[in-house]
CSV table of N, CA and C in Angstrom, one decimal:
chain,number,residue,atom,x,y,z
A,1,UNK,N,0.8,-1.2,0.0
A,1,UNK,CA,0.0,0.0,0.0
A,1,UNK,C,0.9,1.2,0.0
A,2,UNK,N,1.0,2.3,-0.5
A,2,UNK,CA,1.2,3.5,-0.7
A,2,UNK,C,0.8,4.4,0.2
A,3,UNK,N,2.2,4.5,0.8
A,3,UNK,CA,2.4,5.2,2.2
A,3,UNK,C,2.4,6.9,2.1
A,4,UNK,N,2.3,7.7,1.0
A,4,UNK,CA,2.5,8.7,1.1
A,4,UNK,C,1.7,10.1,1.5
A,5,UNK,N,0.2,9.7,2.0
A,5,UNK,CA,-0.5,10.3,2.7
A,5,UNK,C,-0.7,10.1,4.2
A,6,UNK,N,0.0,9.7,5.0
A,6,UNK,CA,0.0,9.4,6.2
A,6,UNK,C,-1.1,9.5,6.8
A,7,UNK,N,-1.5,10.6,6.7
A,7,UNK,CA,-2.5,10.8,7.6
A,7,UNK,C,-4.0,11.0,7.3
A,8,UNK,N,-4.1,10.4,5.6
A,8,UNK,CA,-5.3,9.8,5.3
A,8,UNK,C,-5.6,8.4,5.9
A,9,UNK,N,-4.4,7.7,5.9
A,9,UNK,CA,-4.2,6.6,6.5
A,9,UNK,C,-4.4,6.2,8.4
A,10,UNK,N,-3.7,7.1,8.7
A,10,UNK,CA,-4.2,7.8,10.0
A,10,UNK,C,-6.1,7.5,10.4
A,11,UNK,N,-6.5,8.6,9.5
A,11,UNK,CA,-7.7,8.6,9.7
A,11,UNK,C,-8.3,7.6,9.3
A,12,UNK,N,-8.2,6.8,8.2
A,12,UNK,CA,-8.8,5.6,7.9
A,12,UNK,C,-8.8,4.3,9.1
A,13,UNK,N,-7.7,4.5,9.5
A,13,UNK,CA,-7.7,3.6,10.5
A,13,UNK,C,-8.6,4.0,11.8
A,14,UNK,N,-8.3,5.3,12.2
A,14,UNK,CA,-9.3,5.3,13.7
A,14,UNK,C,-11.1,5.2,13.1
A,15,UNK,N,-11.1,5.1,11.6
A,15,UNK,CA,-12.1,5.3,11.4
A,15,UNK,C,-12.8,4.0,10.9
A,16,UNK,N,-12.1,3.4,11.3
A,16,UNK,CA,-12.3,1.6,10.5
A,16,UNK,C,-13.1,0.9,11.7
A,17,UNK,N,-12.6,1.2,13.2
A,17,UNK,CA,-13.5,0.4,14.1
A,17,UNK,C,-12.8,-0.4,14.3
A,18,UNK,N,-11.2,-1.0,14.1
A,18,UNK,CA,-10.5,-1.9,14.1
A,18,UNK,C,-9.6,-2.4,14.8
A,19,UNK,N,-9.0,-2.7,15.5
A,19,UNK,CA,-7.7,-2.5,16.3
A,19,UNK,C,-6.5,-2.1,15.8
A,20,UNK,N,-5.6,-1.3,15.8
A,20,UNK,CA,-4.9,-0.5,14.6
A,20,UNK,C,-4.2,-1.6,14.4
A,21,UNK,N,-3.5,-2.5,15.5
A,21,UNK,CA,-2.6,-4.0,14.6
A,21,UNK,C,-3.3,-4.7,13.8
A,22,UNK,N,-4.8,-4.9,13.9
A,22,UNK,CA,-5.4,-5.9,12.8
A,22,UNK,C,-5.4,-5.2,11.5
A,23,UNK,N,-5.5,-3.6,11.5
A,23,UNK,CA,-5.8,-2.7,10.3
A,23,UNK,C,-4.7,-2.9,9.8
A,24,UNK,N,-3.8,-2.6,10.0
A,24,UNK,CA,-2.9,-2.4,9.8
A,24,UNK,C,-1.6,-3.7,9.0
A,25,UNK,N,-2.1,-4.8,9.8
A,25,UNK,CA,-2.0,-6.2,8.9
A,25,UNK,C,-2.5,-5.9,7.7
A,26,UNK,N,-4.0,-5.7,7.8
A,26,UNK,CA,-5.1,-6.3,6.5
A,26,UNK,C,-4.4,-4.7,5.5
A,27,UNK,N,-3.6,-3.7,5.7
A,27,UNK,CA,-3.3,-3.0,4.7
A,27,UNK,C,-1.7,-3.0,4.6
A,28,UNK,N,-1.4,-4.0,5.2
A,28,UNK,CA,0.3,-4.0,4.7
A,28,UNK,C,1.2,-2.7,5.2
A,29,UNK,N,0.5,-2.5,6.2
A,29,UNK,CA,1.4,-1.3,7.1
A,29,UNK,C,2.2,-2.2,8.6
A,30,UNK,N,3.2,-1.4,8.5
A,30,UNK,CA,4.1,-2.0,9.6
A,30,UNK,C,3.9,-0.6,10.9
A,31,UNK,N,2.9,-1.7,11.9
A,31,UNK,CA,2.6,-1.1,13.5
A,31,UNK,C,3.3,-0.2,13.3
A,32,UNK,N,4.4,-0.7,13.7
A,32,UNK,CA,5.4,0.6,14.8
A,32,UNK,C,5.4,1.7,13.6
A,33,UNK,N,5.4,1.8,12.1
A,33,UNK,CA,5.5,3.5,11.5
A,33,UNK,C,4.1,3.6,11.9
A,34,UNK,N,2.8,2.9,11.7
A,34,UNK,CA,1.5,3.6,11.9
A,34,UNK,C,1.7,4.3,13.3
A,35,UNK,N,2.3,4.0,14.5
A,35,UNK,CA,1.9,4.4,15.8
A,35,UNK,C,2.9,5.7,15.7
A,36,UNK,N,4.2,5.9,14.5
A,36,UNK,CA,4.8,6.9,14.3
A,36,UNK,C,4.0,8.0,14.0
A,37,UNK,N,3.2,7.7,12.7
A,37,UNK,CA,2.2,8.9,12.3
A,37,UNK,C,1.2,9.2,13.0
A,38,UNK,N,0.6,8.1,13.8
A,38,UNK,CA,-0.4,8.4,14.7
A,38,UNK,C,0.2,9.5,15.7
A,39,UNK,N,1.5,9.3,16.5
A,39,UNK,CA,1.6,10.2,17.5
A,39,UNK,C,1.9,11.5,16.8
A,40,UNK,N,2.7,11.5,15.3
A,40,UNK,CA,2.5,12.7,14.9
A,40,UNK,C,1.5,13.7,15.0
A,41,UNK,N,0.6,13.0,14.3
A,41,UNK,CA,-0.7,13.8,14.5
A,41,UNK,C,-1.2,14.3,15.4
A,42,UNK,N,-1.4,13.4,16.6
A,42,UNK,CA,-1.7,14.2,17.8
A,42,UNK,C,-1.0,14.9,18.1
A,43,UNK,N,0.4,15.1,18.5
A,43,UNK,CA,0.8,16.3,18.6
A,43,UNK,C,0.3,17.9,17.6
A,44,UNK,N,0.4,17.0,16.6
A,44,UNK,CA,0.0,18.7,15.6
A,44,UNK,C,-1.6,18.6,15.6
A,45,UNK,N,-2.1,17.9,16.0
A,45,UNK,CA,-3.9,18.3,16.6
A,45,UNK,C,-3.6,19.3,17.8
A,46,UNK,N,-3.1,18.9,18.6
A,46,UNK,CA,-2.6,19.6,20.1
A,46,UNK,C,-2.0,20.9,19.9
A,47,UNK,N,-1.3,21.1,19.0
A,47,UNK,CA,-0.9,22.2,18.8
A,47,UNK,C,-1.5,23.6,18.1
A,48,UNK,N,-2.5,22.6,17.6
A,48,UNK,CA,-3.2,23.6,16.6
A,48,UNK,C,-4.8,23.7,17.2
A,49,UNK,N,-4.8,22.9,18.6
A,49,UNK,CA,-5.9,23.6,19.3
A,49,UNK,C,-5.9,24.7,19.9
A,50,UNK,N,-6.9,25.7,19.8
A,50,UNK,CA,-6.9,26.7,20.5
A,50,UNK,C,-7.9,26.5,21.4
A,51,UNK,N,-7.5,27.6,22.6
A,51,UNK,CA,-8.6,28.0,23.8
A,51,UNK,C,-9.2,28.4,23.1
A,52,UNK,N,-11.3,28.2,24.0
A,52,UNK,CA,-12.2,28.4,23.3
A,52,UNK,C,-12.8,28.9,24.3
A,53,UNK,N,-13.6,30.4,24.1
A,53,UNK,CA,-14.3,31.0,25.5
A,53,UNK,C,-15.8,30.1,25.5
A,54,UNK,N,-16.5,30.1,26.2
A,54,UNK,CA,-17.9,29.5,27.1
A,54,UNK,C,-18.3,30.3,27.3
A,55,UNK,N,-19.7,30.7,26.5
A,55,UNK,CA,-20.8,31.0,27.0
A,55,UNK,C,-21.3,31.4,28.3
A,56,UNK,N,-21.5,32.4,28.7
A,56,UNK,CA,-21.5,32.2,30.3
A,56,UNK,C,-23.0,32.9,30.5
A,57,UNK,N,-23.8,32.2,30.7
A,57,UNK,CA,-25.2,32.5,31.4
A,57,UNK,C,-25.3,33.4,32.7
A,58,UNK,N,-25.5,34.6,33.3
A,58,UNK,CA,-25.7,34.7,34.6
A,58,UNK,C,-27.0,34.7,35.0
A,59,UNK,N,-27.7,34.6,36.1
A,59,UNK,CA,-28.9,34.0,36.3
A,59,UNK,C,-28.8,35.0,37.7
A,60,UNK,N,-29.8,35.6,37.4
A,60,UNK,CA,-30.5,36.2,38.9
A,60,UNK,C,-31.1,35.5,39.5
A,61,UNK,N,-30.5,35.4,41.4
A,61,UNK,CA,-31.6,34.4,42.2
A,61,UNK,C,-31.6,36.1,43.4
A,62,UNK,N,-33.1,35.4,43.8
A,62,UNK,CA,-33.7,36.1,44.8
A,62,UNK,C,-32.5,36.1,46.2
A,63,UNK,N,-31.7,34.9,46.6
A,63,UNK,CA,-30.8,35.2,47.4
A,63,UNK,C,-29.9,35.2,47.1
A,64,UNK,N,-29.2,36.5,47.5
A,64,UNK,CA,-27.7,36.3,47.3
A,64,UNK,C,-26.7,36.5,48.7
A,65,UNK,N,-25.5,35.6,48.4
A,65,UNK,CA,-24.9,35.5,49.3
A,65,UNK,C,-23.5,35.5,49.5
A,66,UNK,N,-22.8,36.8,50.1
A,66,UNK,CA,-21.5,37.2,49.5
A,66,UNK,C,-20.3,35.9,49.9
A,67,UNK,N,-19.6,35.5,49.1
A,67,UNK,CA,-19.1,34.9,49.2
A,67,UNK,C,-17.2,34.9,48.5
A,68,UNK,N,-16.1,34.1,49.1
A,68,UNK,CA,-15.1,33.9,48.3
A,68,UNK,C,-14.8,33.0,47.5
A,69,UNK,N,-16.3,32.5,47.1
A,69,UNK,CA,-16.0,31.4,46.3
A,69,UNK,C,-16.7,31.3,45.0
A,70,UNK,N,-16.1,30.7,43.9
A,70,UNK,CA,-16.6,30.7,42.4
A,70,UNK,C,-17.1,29.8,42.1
A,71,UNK,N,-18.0,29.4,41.3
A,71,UNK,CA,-18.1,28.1,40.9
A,71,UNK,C,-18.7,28.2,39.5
A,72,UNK,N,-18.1,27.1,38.5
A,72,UNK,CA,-17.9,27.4,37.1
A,72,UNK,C,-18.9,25.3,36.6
A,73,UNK,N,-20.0,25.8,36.2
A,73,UNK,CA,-20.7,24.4,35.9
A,73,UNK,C,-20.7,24.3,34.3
A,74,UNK,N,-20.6,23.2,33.7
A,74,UNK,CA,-20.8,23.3,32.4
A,74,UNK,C,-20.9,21.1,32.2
A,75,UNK,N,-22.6,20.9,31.8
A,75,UNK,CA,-22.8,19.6,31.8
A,75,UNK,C,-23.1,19.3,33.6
A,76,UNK,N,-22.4,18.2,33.5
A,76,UNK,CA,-22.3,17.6,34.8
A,76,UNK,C,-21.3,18.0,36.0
A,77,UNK,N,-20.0,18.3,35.7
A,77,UNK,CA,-19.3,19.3,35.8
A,77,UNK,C,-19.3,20.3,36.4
A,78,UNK,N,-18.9,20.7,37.6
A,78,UNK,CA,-19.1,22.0,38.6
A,78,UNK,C,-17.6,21.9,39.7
A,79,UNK,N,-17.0,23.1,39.2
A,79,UNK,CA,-15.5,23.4,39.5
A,79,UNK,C,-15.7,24.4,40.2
A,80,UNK,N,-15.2,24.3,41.8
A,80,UNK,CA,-15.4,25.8,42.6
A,80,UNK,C,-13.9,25.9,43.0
A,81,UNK,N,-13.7,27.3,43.6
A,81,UNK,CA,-12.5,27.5,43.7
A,81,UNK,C,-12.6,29.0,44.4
A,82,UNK,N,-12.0,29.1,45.3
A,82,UNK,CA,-12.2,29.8,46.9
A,82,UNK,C,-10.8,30.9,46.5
A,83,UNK,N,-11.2,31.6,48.0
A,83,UNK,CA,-9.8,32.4,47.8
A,83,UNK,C,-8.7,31.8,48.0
A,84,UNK,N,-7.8,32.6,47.2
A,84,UNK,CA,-6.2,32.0,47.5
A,84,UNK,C,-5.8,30.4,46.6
A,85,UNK,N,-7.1,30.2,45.5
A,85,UNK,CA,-6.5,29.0,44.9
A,85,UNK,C,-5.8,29.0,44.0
A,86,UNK,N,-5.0,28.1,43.5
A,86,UNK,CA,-3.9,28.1,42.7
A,86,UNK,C,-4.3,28.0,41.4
A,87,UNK,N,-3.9,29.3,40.2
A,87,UNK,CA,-4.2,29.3,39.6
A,87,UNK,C,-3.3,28.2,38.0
A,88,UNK,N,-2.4,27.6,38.5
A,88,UNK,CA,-1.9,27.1,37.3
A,88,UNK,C,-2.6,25.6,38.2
A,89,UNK,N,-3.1,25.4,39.2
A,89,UNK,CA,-4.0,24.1,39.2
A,89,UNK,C,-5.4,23.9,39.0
A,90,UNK,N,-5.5,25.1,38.5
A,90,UNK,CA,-7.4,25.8,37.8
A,90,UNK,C,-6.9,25.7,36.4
A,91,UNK,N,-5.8,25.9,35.9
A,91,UNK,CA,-5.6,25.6,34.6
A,91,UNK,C,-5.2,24.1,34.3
A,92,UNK,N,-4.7,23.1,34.7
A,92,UNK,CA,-4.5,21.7,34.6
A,92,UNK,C,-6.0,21.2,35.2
A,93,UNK,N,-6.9,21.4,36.0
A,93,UNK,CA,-7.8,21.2,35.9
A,93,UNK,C,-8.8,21.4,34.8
A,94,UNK,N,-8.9,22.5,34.5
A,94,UNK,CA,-9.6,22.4,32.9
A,94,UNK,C,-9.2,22.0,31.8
A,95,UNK,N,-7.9,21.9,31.8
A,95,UNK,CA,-6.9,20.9,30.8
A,95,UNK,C,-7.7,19.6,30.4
A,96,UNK,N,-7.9,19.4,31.4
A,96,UNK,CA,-8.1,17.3,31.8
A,96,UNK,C,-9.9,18.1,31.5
A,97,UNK,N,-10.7,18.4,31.7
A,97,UNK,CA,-11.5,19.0,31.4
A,97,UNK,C,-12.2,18.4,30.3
A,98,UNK,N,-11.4,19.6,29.6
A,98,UNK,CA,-11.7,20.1,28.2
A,98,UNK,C,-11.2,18.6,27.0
A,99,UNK,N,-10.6,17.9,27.6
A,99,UNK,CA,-10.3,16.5,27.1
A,99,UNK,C,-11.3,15.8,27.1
A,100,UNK,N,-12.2,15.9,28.2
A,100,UNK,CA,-12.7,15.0,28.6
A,100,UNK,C,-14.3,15.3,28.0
A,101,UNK,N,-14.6,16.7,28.2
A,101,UNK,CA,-15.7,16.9,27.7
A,101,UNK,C,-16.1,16.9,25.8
């Protein structure tokens, strides 16, 4: 097979449903370069994601209650964070987040 699109190949495979060693047999690709191109990619997916701002609703309630603390919901998901929290562990928390959602 004709290796010189990698990453149509790439996609064909996560897109096959298959386990990439079986695909990968059945198209005469050798594992270890597919898992080469594969990690390529995700890196240059990763790099070429950008932060994305959220919608943010504010909602008037009848009580309010002054407080030091935040809280950021989105789905099931609800992240609060008080005074004095660390802000590069509010950023690795949305990290794993934004992966996940």
């Amino acid at each position: 097979m004709k290796t010189g699109n990698w990453r149509q190949l790439v996609e064909a495979c996560r897109t096959s449903g298959m386990l990439a060693t079986e695909w990968c047999r059945e198209n005469g690709i050798e594992y270890r370069q597919y898992v080469g191109w594969a990690t390529k990619m995700n890196r240059e997916t990763r790099k070429s994601q950008q932060s994305q701002w959220a919608e943010v609703d504010i909602t008037d309630t009848c009580q309010r209650q002054e407080t030091d603390e935040i809280k950021m919901s989105y789905g099931k998901w609800t992240i609060a964070v008080g005074a004095g929290f660390n802000p590069a562990l509010l950023m690795e928390i949305l990290k794993v987040v934004n992966t996940v959602c």
